[in-house]
Amino acid sequence: MITTYECFVPPIMGFGASKRIGIALHARGHKKAFVIYDKGMEDFGIAPPIVENLHMSNIETVCFDEVVPDPPDEMVEHAAEIARTAGCDVIVAIGGGSSMDTAKGVNVLINNPPPIRQYFGVPKGLRPGLPMVFVPTTAGTGSETTNMCVISCVSQNKKDSVVSPVCLGSLAILDPELTLGLPPRSTAMTGIDAFAHAVESLTGGQANPLSDALARDAIHTITRWLPRAVENGKDPVAREKMLEASYFAGMAFTNALVHLGHSIGHTIGARFHVPHGLACAFCLPEVIEYTAWTEKEKVEMICEEMGVTVPEGADWKEVGALARDAIRALIKKVGLPNLEQSNIPLDELVKLAPMVTADTGFAIIPYRITAARVAEMFRSAYSA
Amino acid sequence: MWSKLVVDMEKATVERLPYDKEYLELGGRALIANYMMDLVKTGKMDPKCDPMGPQNVLIFCTGVLAGTNFTTSHRLSVGCKSPLTGGIKEASSGGYIAKLMADQGLRMITVHGLPADDKLRVLHVGRDGKAELLDGEDLRLAGTYEVVDRMRERYGDAISVACIGPAGERKYKAASIQITEFGTLHPCRVAARGGVGALMGVKGLKAVVIEKPDTPYKVEYADKEKFQAAVKEINECILNEAKKDPFHVFGTVSTIESTGTNGILPVDNFSGKLFKDYEKLGVKEFLAKLSARGGCNQRPCQPGCLVRCSNVYNDENGEFLTAGFEYETIALFGPNCHISDLDKIARMDRMCDDIGVDTIEMGTACGVAMECGKLPWGDADGIIAMLEEVRAGTGFGPTLGDGCEAVGLALGAKRIPTVKHQAMSGYDPRNTKGTGITYATSPQGADHTAALTMGRAFDDAGRAAQAYASNKLQVAISFSDSMMCLFAFSNVVPKKELLGDLMSGLYGGPADFSRVTVGLGVKTLLTERAFNKMAGFTDADDKLPDFFYTERSDATGSVFDIDQKEIDVLFDF
């Protein structure tokens, strides 16, 4: 197969890296930053030192601290209006996926008229925006290295995304120290999101050798370090490894994209208001099991990276079952609930199967399956 | 109430009967699939029957929205068990005849049996609505342009004609049925594929001539206001979108501007190379020739069309040469035969229209013949001479007239670009793999209107989303071919849900888009697949010729590397 590698966002990485932000932006000639975060970043004392750090390098800041989860289009459009009038020359996002998605949405609208919903999909001819710097405070979304932003369209009551170079950052600052205070449940959910990025990009039709290498490394790392990060949030090595794995998995799926697990996650998340990482985790074992029919070698790699021995001569069904069980064991180990424990009614859940097959991500699943088969996955995962 | 004509060629009779209630909400490709399956279920047709035998039925029908003012609702669908593929066939055509069928209150004409004699006949539907079979012996071996001239002399200009040329009479498997265009009456619109003209020939039916009736049929609406409100919105949408559509602005020739640069354009019998001179066949050259010689583009082939992709192409002396001169013809007689002379290709197009033969089969067959050394690459005059042999039934004509696969087998070719015995259209499947999946799986065989996926996957030569794009588009085209022109449909996407409102306004029931997507789309595909299975096709027939899997395209280095498993589950709904 002939392939190409997508460009990535260069990182500054390591404990204390966020202290370099002022110098790094100054070196790039920036003078006024539009800084995006949510109120929690202020309350937990994460955003103020970063803003102060910028000031010490003579970079003015205009702060937008109104980010909410699942960023709604109206909020993004409001923030973009502020950014436009403020005349900033760089955008800084501090936080998880929501802050970074907001920053990307703002960047789409900096030089293109609202509403943002007109740019959903892969818009052509978008005018470029500003340089963006991402400072993730969770290890999961990988958004700091991707070219897409997910926005909730209030009027249409759905999530959609803009995929564009305008959504690509110019710098990622990966400071594990910022993730030390993340509670175990959030650590587990975001960590499994990164794991889902890795296993889905490894088994997707867009995979290439580079994304494979990144995904394999992420699977290996997350399997070993996520349980420790959940168990002891102050473990510096576990936090550093997870941030690194999340970034690698983000790079993998920028290249290879994610597929059915995320289609299921988006559908369940939208209907039952379940956090993204958890929604993607519910059926991930069954999803990877399903891919083994066409992607047996890749699923064997997943087993290998997870430390599961595949017996010689195992057929695709056996390989799929081994991977399924290993992934489920990891999800349980980090304390995430299954569908039943999340109080999601099975009859309501099964009704979502046709919506999964209508999700945009269904386009890139390894091979076509019916809504009935998706419903089977729901049933299999329900109490598992 | 709608009617249908039932024509019995054995008894030489025509009957006008009420149109079947169970087919009311079906049209075009969906109607053909259902009608053919019903023939099988009622024991009137053995799906394994000889397509040229007495059991096969030739169907002419309109779309499900015929008779209304919805734009492009008057496509003609021609159906049968294909003489070329042996499977189910729906050949879709523009032109004026479906509008006149609707004005006559006709949704369907079915032609049954074989004649007891070897006489040619003409089916005539008069302005008074009277339908009769007339003697057509005086038209024997007439080219389609001559047939139309004779019909105009006889009945005036308020007519439309569907007829076969010498190729159909000679029962060549690549024979087409030519349909006259609105306004000009050039027989340049074509039910081209699958050898439908051969079946018309074996039935001894030279032409169907329909006059504009004195009193046009009035469609009964369940809720006319609802229908008209939806039509207004959807027609406006198509009008607006079409303004940016290269098919409107230039014509289908514009396709070569993209296929020529990315290795999709077939060159030298699907060699996978690029063709340096493709611009000689491109938009600039085409439009320059039109304007310098008094030709034109942006012509509607049926009344009320808002896309208007048709054209009239004159020769260097300003004399009419051909009309409805399209990308497929230009690509396959052009770069695929290493020819870059637009005028010569236009002449081939005119000859094919007049002989009544599919330009896609002829272009690909000539490419194969050139590879086998029958003619040198680029020998346009050689092709013109071979087409004359098709007309005359001499020399290589009978072989060429049977299409690409027949030529390949006769000449011992190793590379024959066909699927289910039907030639590929002007797109190399290695560099638009979704299109390759369509070629492999369409119940119609490799086809130019079954689902061309270019630009719909991430990378036309990559693997991701190709099966998805092919599946989605095959469904969309199945319902589009049941109700409207594909080119108008491609401009309807922002308002596509309103197609459900049209069904509801016309026939009652809920304004549910799934009546279109499932009722006319998915079910049609599955019915066609079921028919083909009974006709003897298996999963092994859902494959491209081997060379696409093994030979790299010089343009891109790509082979057709789609996992067969993805193809095997493509129609799991």
PDB file of C-alpha atoms in Angstrom, chain B residues 364-456:
ATOM      1  CA  THR B 364     -12.918  -0.353 -24.534  1.00  0.00           C
ATOM      2  CA  ALA B 365     -13.135  -3.007 -27.254  1.00  0.00           C
ATOM      3  CA  CYS B 366     -10.997  -0.867 -29.563  1.00  0.00           C
ATOM      4  CA  GLY B 367      -8.486  -0.374 -26.739  1.00  0.00           C
ATOM      5  CA  VAL B 368      -8.226  -4.156 -26.341  1.00  0.00           C
ATOM      6  CA  ALA B 369      -7.982  -4.619 -30.120  1.00  0.00           C
ATOM      7  CA  MET B 370      -5.137  -2.095 -30.279  1.00  0.00           C
ATOM      8  CA  GLU B 371      -3.261  -3.812 -27.480  1.00  0.00           C
ATOM      9  CA  CYS B 372      -3.594  -7.078 -29.397  1.00  0.00           C
ATOM     10  CA  GLY B 373      -2.132  -5.431 -32.503  1.00  0.00           C
ATOM     11  CA  LYS B 374      -5.350  -5.411 -34.518  1.00  0.00           C
ATOM     12  CA  LEU B 375      -4.786  -1.673 -35.015  1.00  0.00           C
ATOM     13  CA  PRO B 376      -1.890   0.618 -34.110  1.00  0.00           C
ATOM     14  CA  TRP B 377      -2.337   2.802 -31.011  1.00  0.00           C
ATOM     15  CA  GLY B 378      -3.859   6.122 -31.926  1.00  0.00           C
ATOM     16  CA  ASP B 379      -5.282   4.939 -35.254  1.00  0.00           C
ATOM     17  CA  ALA B 380      -8.530   6.919 -35.258  1.00  0.00           C
ATOM     18  CA  ASP B 381      -9.241   6.223 -38.920  1.00  0.00           C
ATOM     19  CA  GLY B 382      -8.763   2.524 -38.257  1.00  0.00           C
ATOM     20  CA  ILE B 383     -11.466   2.679 -35.576  1.00  0.00           C
ATOM     21  CA  ILE B 384     -13.792   4.572 -37.906  1.00  0.00           C
ATOM     22  CA  ALA B 385     -13.273   1.852 -40.521  1.00  0.00           C
ATOM     23  CA  MET B 386     -13.996  -0.875 -37.935  1.00  0.00           C
ATOM     24  CA  LEU B 387     -17.182   0.912 -36.863  1.00  0.00           C
ATOM     25  CA  GLU B 388     -18.241   0.909 -40.525  1.00  0.00           C
ATOM     26  CA  GLU B 389     -17.815  -2.868 -40.402  1.00  0.00           C
ATOM     27  CA  VAL B 390     -20.116  -2.984 -37.373  1.00  0.00           C
ATOM     28  CA  ARG B 391     -22.716  -1.094 -39.396  1.00  0.00           C
ATOM     29  CA  ALA B 392     -22.274  -3.348 -42.425  1.00  0.00           C
ATOM     30  CA  GLY B 393     -21.936  -6.579 -40.479  1.00  0.00           C
ATOM     31  CA  THR B 394     -18.750  -7.411 -42.356  1.00  0.00           C
ATOM     32  CA  GLY B 395     -15.177  -8.324 -41.408  1.00  0.00           C
ATOM     33  CA  PHE B 396     -14.450  -7.661 -37.740  1.00  0.00           C
ATOM     34  CA  GLY B 397     -17.822  -5.906 -37.316  1.00  0.00           C
ATOM     35  CA  PRO B 398     -19.783  -8.787 -35.799  1.00  0.00           C
ATOM     36  CA  THR B 399     -17.056  -9.410 -33.190  1.00  0.00           C
ATOM     37  CA  LEU B 400     -16.678  -5.738 -32.297  1.00  0.00           C
ATOM     38  CA  GLY B 401     -20.447  -5.383 -32.174  1.00  0.00           C
ATOM     39  CA  ASP B 402     -20.575  -7.955 -29.395  1.00  0.00           C
ATOM     40  CA  GLY B 403     -18.444  -5.694 -27.221  1.00  0.00           C
ATOM     41  CA  CYS B 404     -15.210  -5.612 -25.313  1.00  0.00           C
ATOM     42  CA  GLU B 405     -15.119  -9.138 -23.923  1.00  0.00           C
ATOM     43  CA  ALA B 406     -15.984 -10.708 -27.281  1.00  0.00           C
ATOM     44  CA  VAL B 407     -13.137  -8.793 -28.927  1.00  0.00           C
ATOM     45  CA  GLY B 408     -10.725  -9.747 -26.153  1.00  0.00           C
ATOM     46  CA  LEU B 409     -11.590 -13.430 -26.378  1.00  0.00           C
ATOM     47  CA  ALA B 410     -11.422 -13.430 -30.180  1.00  0.00           C
ATOM     48  CA  LEU B 411      -7.991 -11.820 -30.169  1.00  0.00           C
ATOM     49  CA  GLY B 412      -6.619 -13.792 -27.221  1.00  0.00           C
ATOM     50  CA  ALA B 413      -6.221 -10.682 -25.064  1.00  0.00           C
ATOM     51  CA  LYS B 414      -4.824 -11.084 -21.566  1.00  0.00           C
ATOM     52  CA  ARG B 415      -6.174  -7.785 -20.285  1.00  0.00           C
ATOM     53  CA  ILE B 416      -9.916  -7.437 -20.784  1.00  0.00           C
ATOM     54  CA  PRO B 417     -11.465  -4.664 -18.669  1.00  0.00           C
ATOM     55  CA  THR B 418     -14.897  -6.141 -18.042  1.00  0.00           C
ATOM     56  CA  VAL B 419     -16.920  -7.304 -15.046  1.00  0.00           C
ATOM     57  CA  LYS B 420     -19.901  -9.622 -15.514  1.00  0.00           C
ATOM     58  CA  HIS B 421     -19.078  -9.442 -19.239  1.00  0.00           C
ATOM     59  CA  GLN B 422     -19.707  -5.688 -19.375  1.00  0.00           C
ATOM     60  CA  ALA B 423     -16.962  -3.162 -20.121  1.00  0.00           C
ATOM     61  CA  MET B 424     -15.682  -0.715 -17.566  1.00  0.00           C
ATOM     62  CA  SER B 425     -16.347   2.938 -18.059  1.00  0.00           C
ATOM     63  CA  GLY B 426     -13.790   5.750 -18.117  1.00  0.00           C
ATOM     64  CA  TYR B 427     -12.276   5.291 -14.662  1.00  0.00           C
ATOM     65  CA  ASP B 428      -9.279   3.127 -13.730  1.00  0.00           C
ATOM     66  CA  PRO B 429     -10.332   1.182 -10.622  1.00  0.00           C
ATOM     67  CA  ARG B 430      -6.823   1.188  -9.143  1.00  0.00           C
ATOM     68  CA  ASN B 431      -6.973   4.934  -8.745  1.00  0.00           C
ATOM     69  CA  THR B 432     -10.585   5.239  -7.665  1.00  0.00           C
ATOM     70  CA  LYS B 433     -10.966   2.093  -5.630  1.00  0.00           C
ATOM     71  CA  GLY B 434     -14.510   2.788  -4.517  1.00  0.00           C
ATOM     72  CA  THR B 435     -15.426   2.855  -8.185  1.00  0.00           C
ATOM     73  CA  GLY B 436     -13.570  -0.448  -8.509  1.00  0.00           C
ATOM     74  CA  ILE B 437     -15.723  -1.878  -5.713  1.00  0.00           C
ATOM     75  CA  THR B 438     -18.773  -0.650  -7.619  1.00  0.00           C
ATOM     76  CA  TYR B 439     -17.544  -2.274 -10.814  1.00  0.00           C
ATOM     77  CA  ALA B 440     -17.005  -5.525  -8.941  1.00  0.00           C
ATOM     78  CA  THR B 441     -20.315  -5.604  -7.129  1.00  0.00           C
ATOM     79  CA  SER B 442     -22.943  -3.729  -9.106  1.00  0.00           C
ATOM     80  CA  PRO B 443     -25.668  -6.100 -10.262  1.00  0.00           C
ATOM     81  CA  GLN B 444     -25.477  -4.179 -13.548  1.00  0.00           C
ATOM     82  CA  GLY B 445     -21.865  -5.211 -14.237  1.00  0.00           C
ATOM     83  CA  ALA B 446     -19.031  -2.662 -14.561  1.00  0.00           C
ATOM     84  CA  ASP B 447     -21.044   0.447 -15.113  1.00  0.00           C
ATOM     85  CA  HIS B 448     -20.585   4.193 -15.407  1.00  0.00           C
ATOM     86  CA  THR B 449     -23.787   5.094 -13.610  1.00  0.00           C
ATOM     87  CA  ALA B 450     -23.743   2.557 -10.773  1.00  0.00           C
ATOM     88  CA  ALA B 451     -21.575   4.576  -8.333  1.00  0.00           C
ATOM     89  CA  LEU B 452     -18.419   6.482  -9.245  1.00  0.00           C
ATOM     90  CA  THR B 453     -16.846   7.386  -5.923  1.00  0.00           C
ATOM     91  CA  MET B 454     -14.116   9.846  -6.932  1.00  0.00           C
ATOM     92  CA  GLY B 455     -13.593  12.530  -4.324  1.00  0.00           C
ATOM     93  CA  ARG B 456     -15.776  10.749  -1.785  1.00  0.00           C
TER      94      ARG B 456
END
